[in-house]
PDB file of C-alpha atoms and ligand atoms in Angstrom:
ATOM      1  CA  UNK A 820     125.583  93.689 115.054  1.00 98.00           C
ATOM      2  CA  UNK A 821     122.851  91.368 114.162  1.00 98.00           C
ATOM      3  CA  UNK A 822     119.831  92.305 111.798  1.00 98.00           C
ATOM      4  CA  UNK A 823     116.676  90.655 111.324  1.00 99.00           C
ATOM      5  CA  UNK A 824     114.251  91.334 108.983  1.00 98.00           C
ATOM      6  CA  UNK A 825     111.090  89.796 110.017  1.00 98.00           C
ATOM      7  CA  UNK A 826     108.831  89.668 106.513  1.00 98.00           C
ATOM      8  CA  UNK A 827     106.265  87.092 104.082  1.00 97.00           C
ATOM      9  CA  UNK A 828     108.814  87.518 101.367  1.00 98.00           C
ATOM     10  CA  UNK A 829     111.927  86.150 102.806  1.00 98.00           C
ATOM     11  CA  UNK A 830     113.368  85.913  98.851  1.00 98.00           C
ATOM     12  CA  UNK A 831     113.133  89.404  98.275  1.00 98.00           C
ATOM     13  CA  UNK A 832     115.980  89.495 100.653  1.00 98.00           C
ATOM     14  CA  UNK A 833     117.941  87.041  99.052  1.00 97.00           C
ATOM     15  CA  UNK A 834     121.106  88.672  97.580  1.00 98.00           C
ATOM     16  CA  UNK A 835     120.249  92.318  98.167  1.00 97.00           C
ATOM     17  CA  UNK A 836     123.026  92.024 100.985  1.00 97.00           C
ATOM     18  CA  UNK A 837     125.593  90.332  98.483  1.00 98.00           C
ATOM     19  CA  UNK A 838     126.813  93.514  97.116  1.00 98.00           C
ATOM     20  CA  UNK A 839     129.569  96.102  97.864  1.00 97.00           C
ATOM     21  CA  UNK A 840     129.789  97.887 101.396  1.00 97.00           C
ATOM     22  CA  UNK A 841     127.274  95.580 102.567  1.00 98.00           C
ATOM     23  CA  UNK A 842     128.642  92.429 101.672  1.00 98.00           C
ATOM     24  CA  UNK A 843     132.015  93.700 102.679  1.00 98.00           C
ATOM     25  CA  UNK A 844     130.972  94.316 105.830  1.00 98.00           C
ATOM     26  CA  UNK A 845     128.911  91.162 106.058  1.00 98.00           C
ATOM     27  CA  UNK A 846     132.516  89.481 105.038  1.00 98.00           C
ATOM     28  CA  UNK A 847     134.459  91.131 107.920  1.00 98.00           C
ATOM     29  CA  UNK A 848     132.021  89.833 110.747  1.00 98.00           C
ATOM     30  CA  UNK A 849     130.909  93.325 111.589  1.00 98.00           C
ATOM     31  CA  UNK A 850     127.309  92.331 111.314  1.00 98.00           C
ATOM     32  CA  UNK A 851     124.586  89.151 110.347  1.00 98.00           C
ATOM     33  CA  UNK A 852     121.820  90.148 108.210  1.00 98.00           C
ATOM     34  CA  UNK A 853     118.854  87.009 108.210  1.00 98.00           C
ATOM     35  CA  UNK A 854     115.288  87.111 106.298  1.00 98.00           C
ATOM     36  CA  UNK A 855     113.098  84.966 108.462  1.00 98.00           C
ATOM     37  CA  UNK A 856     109.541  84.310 107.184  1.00 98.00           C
ATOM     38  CA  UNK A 857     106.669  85.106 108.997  1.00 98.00           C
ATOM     39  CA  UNK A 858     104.706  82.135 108.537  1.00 98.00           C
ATOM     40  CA  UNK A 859     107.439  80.374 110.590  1.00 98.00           C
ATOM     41  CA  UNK A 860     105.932  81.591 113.433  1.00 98.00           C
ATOM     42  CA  UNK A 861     101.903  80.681 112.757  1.00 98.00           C
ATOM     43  CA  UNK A 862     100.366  77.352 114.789  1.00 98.00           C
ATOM     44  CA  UNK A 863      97.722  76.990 112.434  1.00 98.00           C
ATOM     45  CA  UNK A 864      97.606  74.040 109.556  1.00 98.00           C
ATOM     46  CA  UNK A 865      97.415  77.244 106.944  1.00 98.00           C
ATOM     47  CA  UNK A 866      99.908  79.175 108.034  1.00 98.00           C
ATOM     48  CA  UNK A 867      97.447  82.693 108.460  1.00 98.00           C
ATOM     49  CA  UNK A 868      99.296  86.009 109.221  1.00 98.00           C
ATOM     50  CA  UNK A 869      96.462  87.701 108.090  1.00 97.00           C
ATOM     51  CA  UNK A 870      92.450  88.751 108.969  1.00 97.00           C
ATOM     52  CA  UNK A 871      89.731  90.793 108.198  1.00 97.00           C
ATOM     53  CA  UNK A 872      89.992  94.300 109.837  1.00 97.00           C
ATOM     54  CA  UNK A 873      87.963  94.820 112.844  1.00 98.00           C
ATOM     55  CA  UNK A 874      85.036  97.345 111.863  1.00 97.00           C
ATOM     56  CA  UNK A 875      84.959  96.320 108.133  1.00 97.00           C
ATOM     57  CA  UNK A 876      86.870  97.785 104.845  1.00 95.00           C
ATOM     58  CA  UNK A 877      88.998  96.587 102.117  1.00 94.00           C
ATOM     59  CA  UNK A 878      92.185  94.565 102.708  1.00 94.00           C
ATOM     60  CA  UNK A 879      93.697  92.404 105.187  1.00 96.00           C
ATOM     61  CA  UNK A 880      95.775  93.238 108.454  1.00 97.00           C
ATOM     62  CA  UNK A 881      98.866  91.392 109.775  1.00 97.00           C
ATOM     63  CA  UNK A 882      97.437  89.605 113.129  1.00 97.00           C
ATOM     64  CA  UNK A 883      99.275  90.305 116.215  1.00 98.00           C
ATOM     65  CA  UNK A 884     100.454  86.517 117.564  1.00 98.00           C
ATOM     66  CA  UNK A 885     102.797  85.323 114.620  1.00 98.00           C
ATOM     67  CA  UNK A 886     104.662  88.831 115.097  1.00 98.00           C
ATOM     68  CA  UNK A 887     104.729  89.230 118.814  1.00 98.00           C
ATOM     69  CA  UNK A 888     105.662  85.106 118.857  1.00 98.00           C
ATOM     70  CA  UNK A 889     108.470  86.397 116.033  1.00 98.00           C
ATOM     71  CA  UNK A 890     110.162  89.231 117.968  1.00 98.00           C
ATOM     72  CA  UNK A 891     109.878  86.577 121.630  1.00 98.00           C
ATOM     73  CA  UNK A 892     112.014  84.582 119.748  1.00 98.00           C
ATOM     74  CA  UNK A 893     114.499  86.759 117.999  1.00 98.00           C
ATOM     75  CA  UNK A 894     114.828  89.058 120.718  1.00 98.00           C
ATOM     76  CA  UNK A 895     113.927  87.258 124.000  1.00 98.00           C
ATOM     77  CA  UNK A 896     111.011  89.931 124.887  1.00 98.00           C
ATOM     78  CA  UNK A 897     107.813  90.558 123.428  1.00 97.00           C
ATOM     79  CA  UNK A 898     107.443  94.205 124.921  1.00 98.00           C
ATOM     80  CA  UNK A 899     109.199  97.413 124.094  1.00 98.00           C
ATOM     81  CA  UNK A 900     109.995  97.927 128.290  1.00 98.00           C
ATOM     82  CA  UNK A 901     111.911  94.571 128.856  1.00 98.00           C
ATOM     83  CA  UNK A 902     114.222  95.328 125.742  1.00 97.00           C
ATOM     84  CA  UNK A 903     117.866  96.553 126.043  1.00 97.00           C
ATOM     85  CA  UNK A 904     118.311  99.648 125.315  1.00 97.00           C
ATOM     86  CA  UNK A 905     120.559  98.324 122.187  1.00 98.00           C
ATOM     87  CA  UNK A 906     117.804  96.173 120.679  1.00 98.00           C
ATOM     88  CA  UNK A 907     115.017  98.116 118.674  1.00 98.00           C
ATOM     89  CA  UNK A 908     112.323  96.497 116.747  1.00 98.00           C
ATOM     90  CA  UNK A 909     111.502  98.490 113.780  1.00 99.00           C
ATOM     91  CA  UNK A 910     108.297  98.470 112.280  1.00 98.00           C
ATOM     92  CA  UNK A 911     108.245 100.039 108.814  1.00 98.00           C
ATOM     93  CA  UNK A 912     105.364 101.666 108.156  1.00 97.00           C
ATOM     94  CA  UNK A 913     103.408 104.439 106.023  1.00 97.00           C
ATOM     95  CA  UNK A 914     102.017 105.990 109.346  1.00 97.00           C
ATOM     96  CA  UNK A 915     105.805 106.318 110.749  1.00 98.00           C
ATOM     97  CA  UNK A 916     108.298 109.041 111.500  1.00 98.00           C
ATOM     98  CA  UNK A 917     110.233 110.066 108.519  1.00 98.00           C
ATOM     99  CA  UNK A 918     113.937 108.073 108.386  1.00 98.00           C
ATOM    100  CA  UNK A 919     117.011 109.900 108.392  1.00 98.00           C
ATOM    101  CA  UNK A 920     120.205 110.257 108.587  1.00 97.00           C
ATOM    102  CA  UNK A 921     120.470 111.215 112.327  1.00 98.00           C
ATOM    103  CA  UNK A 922     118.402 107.475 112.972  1.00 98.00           C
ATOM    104  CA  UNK A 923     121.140 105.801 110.999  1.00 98.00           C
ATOM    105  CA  UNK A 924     123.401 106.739 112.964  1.00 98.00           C
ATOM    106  CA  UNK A 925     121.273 105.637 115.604  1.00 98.00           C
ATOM    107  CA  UNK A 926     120.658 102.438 114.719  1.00 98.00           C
ATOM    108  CA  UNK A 927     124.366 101.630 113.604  1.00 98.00           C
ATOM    109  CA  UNK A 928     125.425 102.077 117.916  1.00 98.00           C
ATOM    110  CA  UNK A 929     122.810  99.335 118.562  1.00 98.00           C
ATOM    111  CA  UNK A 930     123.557  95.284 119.151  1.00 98.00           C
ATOM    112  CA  UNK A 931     119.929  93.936 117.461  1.00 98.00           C
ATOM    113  CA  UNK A 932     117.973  95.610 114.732  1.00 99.00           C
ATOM    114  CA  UNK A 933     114.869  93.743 114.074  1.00 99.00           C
ATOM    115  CA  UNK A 934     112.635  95.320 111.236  1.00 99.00           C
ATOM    116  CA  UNK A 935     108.857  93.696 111.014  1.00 98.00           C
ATOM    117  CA  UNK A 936     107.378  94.523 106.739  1.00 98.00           C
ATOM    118  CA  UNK A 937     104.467  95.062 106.634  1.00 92.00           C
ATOM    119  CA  UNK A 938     102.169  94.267 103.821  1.00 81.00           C
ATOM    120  CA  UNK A 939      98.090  94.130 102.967  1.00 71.00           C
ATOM    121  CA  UNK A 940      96.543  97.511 104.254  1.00 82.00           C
ATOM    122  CA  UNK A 941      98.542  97.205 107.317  1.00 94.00           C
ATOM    123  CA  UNK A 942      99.755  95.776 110.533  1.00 98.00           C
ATOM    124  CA  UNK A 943      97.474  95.085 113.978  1.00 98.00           C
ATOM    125  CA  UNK A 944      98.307  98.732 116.291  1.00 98.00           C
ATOM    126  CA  UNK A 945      99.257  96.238 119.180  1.00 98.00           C
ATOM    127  CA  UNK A 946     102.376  95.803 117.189  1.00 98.00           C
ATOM    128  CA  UNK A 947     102.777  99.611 116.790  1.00 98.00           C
ATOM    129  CA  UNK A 948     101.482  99.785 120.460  1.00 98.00           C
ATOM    130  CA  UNK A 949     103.730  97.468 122.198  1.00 98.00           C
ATOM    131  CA  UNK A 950     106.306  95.871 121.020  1.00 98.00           C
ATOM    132  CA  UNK A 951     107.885  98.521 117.913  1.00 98.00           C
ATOM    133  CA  UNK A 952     110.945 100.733 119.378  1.00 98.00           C
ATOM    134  CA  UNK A 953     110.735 102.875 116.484  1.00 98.00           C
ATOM    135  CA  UNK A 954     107.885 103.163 113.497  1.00 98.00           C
ATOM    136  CA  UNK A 955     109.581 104.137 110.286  1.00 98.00           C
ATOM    137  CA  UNK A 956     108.183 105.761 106.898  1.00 98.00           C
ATOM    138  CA  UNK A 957     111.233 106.130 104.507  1.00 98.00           C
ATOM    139  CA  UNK A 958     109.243 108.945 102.379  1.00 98.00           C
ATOM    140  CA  UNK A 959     105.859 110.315 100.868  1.00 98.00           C
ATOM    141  CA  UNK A 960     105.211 107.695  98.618  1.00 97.00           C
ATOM    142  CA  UNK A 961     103.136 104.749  98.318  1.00 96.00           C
ATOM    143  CA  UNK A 962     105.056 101.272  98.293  1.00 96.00           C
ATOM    144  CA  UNK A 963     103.561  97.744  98.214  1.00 95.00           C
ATOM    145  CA  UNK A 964     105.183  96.605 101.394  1.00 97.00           C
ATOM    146  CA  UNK A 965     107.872  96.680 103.787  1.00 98.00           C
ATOM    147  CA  UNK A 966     110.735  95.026 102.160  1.00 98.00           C
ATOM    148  CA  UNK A 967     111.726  98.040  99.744  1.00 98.00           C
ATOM    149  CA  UNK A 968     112.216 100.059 102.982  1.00 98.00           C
ATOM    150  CA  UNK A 969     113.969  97.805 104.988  1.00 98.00           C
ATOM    151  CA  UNK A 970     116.138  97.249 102.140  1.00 98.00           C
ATOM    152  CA  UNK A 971     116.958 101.392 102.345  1.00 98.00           C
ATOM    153  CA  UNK A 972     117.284 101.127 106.186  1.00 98.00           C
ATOM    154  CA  UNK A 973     119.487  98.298 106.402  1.00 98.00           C
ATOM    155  CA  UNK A 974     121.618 100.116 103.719  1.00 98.00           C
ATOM    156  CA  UNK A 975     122.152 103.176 105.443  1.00 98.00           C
ATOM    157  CA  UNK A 976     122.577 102.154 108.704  1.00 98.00           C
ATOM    158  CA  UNK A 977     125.638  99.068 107.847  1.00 98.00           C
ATOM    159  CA  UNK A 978     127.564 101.502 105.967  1.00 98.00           C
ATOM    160  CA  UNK A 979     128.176 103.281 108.788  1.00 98.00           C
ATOM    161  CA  UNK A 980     129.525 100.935 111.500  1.00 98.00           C
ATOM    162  CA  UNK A 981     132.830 101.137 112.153  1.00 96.00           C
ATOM    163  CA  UNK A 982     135.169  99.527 109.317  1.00 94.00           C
ATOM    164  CA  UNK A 983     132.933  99.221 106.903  1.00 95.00           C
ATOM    165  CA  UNK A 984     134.261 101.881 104.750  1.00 91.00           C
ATOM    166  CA  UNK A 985     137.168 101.917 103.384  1.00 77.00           C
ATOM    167  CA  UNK A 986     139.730 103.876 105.456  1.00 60.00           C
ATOM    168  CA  UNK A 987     139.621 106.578 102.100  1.00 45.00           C
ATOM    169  CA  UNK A 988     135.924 107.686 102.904  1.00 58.00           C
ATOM    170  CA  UNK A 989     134.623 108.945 105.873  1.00 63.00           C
ATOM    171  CA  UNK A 990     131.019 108.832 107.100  1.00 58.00           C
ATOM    172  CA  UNK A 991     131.473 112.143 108.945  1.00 58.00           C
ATOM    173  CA  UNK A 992     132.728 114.295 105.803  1.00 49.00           C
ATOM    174  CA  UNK A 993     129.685 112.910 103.560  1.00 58.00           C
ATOM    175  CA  UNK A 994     126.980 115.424 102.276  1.00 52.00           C
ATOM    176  CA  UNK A 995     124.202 115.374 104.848  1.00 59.00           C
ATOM    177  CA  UNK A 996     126.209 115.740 107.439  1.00 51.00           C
ATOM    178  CA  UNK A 997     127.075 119.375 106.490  1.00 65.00           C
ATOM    179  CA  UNK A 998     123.709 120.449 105.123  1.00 81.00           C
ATOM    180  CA  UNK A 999     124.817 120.618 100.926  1.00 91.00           C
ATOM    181  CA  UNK A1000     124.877 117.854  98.469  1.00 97.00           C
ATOM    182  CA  UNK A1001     127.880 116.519  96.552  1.00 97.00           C
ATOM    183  CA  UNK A1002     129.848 118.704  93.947  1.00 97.00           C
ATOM    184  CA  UNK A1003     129.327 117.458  90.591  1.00 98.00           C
ATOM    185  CA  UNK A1004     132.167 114.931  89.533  1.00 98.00           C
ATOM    186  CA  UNK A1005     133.966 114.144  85.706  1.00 98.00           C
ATOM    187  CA  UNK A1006     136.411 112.200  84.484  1.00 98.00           C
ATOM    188  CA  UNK A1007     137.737 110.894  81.188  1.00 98.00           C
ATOM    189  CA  UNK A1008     137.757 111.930  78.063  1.00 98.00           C
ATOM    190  CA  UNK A1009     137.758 115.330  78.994  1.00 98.00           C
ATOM    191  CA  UNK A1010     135.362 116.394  75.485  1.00 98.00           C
ATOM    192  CA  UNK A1011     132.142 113.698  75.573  1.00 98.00           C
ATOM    193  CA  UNK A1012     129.938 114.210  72.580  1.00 98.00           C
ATOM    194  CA  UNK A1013     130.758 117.786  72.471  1.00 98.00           C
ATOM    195  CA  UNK A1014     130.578 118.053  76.158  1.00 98.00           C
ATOM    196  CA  UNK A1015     133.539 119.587  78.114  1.00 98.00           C
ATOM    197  CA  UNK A1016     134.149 119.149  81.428  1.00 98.00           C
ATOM    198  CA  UNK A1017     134.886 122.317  83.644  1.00 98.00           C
ATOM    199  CA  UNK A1018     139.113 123.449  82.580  1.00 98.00           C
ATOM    200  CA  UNK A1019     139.612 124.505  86.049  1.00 98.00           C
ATOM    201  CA  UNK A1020     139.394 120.728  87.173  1.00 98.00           C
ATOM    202  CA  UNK A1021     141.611 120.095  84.620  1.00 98.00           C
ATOM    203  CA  UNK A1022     144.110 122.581  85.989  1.00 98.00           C
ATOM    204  CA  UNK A1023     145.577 121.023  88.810  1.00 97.00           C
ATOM    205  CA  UNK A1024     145.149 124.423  90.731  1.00 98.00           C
ATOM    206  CA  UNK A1025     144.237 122.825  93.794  1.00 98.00           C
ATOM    207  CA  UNK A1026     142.550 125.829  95.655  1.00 98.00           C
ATOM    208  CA  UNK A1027     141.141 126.872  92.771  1.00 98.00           C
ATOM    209  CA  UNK A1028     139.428 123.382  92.159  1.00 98.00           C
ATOM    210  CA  UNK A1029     138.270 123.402  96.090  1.00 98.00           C
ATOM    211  CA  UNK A1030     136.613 127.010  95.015  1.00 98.00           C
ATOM    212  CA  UNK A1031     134.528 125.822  92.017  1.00 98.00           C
ATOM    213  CA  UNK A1032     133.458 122.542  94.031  1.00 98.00           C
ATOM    214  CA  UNK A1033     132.216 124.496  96.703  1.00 97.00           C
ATOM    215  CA  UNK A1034     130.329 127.195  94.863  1.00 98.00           C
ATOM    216  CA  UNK A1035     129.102 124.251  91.913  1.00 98.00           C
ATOM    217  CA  UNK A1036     127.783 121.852  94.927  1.00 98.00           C
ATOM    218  CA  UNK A1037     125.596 125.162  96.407  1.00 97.00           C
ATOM    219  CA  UNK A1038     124.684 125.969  93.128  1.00 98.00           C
ATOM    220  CA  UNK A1039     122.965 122.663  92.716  1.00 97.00           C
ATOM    221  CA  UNK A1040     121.599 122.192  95.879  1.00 98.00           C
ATOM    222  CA  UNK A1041     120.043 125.497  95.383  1.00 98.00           C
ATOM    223  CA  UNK A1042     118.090 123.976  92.435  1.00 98.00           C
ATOM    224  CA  UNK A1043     117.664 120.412  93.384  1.00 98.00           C
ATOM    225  CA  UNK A1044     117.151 120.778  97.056  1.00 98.00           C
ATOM    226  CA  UNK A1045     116.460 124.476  98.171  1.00 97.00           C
ATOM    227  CA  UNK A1046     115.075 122.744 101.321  1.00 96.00           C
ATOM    228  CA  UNK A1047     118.567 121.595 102.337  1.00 96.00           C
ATOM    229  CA  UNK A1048     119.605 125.767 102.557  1.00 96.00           C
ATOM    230  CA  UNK A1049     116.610 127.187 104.849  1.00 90.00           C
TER     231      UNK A1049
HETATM  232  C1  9D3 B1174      98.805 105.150 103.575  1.00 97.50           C
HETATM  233  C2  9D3 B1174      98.396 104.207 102.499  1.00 97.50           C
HETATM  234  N1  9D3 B1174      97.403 103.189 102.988  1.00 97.50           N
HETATM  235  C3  9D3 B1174      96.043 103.710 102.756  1.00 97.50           C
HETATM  236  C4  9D3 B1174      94.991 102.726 102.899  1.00 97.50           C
HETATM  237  C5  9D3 B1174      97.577 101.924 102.269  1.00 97.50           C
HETATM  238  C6  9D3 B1174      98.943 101.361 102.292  1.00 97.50           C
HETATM  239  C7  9D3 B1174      99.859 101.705 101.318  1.00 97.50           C
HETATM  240  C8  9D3 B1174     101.115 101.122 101.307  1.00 97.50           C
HETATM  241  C9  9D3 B1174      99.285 100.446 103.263  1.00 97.50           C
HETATM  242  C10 9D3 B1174     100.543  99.870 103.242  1.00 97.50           C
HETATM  243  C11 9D3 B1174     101.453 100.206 102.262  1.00 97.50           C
HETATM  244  C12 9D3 B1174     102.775  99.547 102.228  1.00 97.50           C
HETATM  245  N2  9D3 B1174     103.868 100.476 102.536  1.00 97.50           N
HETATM  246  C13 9D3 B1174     104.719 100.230 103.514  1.00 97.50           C
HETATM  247  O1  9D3 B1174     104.593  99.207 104.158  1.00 97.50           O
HETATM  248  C14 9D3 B1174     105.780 101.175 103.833  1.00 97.50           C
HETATM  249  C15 9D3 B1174     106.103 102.448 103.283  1.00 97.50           C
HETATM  250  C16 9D3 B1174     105.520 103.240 102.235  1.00 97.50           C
HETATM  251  O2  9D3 B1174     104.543 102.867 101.561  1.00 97.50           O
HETATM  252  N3  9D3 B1174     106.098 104.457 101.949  1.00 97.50           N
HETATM  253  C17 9D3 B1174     107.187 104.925 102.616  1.00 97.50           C
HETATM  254  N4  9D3 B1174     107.747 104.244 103.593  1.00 97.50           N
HETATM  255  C18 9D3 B1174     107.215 103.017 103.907  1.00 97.50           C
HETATM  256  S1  9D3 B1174     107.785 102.030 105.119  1.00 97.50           S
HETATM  257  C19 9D3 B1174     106.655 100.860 104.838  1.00 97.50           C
END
């Protein structure tokens, strides 16, 4: 798979991919992950990616040309219709459908991934309009940019191509995919600070452990994430 992130901060990127699963997979040849600056991409003497909105207000918007000139050359199309159907052009974005799970898995069956970040108080619609497969918002809050989310997106979609975990984990038998979080997990010294963990984990009574791990993970997703159970 290759991934590029299309962005004005190409050094946020810089070794967010060198860690863990990522870099692993990075290592093994299962995908190429490259920052490319926008400004690469302007004709002007300035190097502009940005104007004054049309119809007045604060802030500045991403102009159209250096991204649609961006995603020609990265992709070899500069509209949505004359793109594989295993290339998508992600545009992250406030104003975009909420990411999940289901889209990772998505996204980790496709060849290209190309995410545009934007920045200021947003990017020209023509972007949104014509060239974007998919316009992303990784939650109700307010970032400064992009990058954070593309960071998140990039995550959770490499993890999941095929060798990328080791062969002890499984993507398919992960919380998410069967609607509870995680069980709560100890380990040494058994007595922190006063603090015991549960005996029965201690027991070695397998079906017995399975049992408390099934009712302790609904317990806390029935506090922490009631939404998960309706
Ligand atoms: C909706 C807020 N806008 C009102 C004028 C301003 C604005 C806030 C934050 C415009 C751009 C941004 C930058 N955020 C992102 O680019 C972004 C984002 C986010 O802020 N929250 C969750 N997901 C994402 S994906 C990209």
């Amino acid at each position: 798979m290759q991934i590029d992130i299309i962005t004005i901060f190409p050094a946020y990127f810089r070794e967010a991919f060198d860690y863990g699963i990522i870099r692993r997979a990075c290592a093994a040849g299962l995908v190429s992950i490259r920052a490319h600056d926008l400004r690469a991409w302007t004709t002007d003497k300035h190097h502009v990616v940005d104007d004054r909105p049309f119809g007045g207000g604060d802030g500045m918007v991403l102009k159209p040309e250096p991204i649609f000139a961006a995603v020609q050359s990265l992709v070899g199309a500069s509209r949505r219709e004359s793109m594989a159907a295993e290339k998508r052009v992600v545009l992250l974005s406030p104003q975009g459908k909420s990411f999940t799970q289901a889209l990772a898995a998505e996204f980790a069956n496709c060849e290209q991934l190309v995410f545009i970040c934007g920045r200021y108080e947003g990017v020209d619609e023509r972007v949104a309009e014509a060239l974007v497969t998919d316009e992303i918002s990784i939650g109700d809050y307010v970032l400064s940019g992009g990058e954070p989310a593309a960071l998140v997106v990039v995550d959770s979609t490499v993890r999941l191509l095929p060798g990328a975990l080791g062969s002890e984990t499984s993507a398919a038998n992960e919380s998410f995919s069967d609607g509870s979080l995680d069980c709560p997990q100890y380990t040494r010294p058994p007595e922190f600070e006063g603090m015991r963990a549960p005996e029965v984990l201690l027991t070695g009574h397998h079906a017995e452990i399975a049992r408390w791990r099934r009712e302790a993970a609904l317990e806390k997703t029935k506090r922490n994430r009631p939404d998960l159970l309706k």
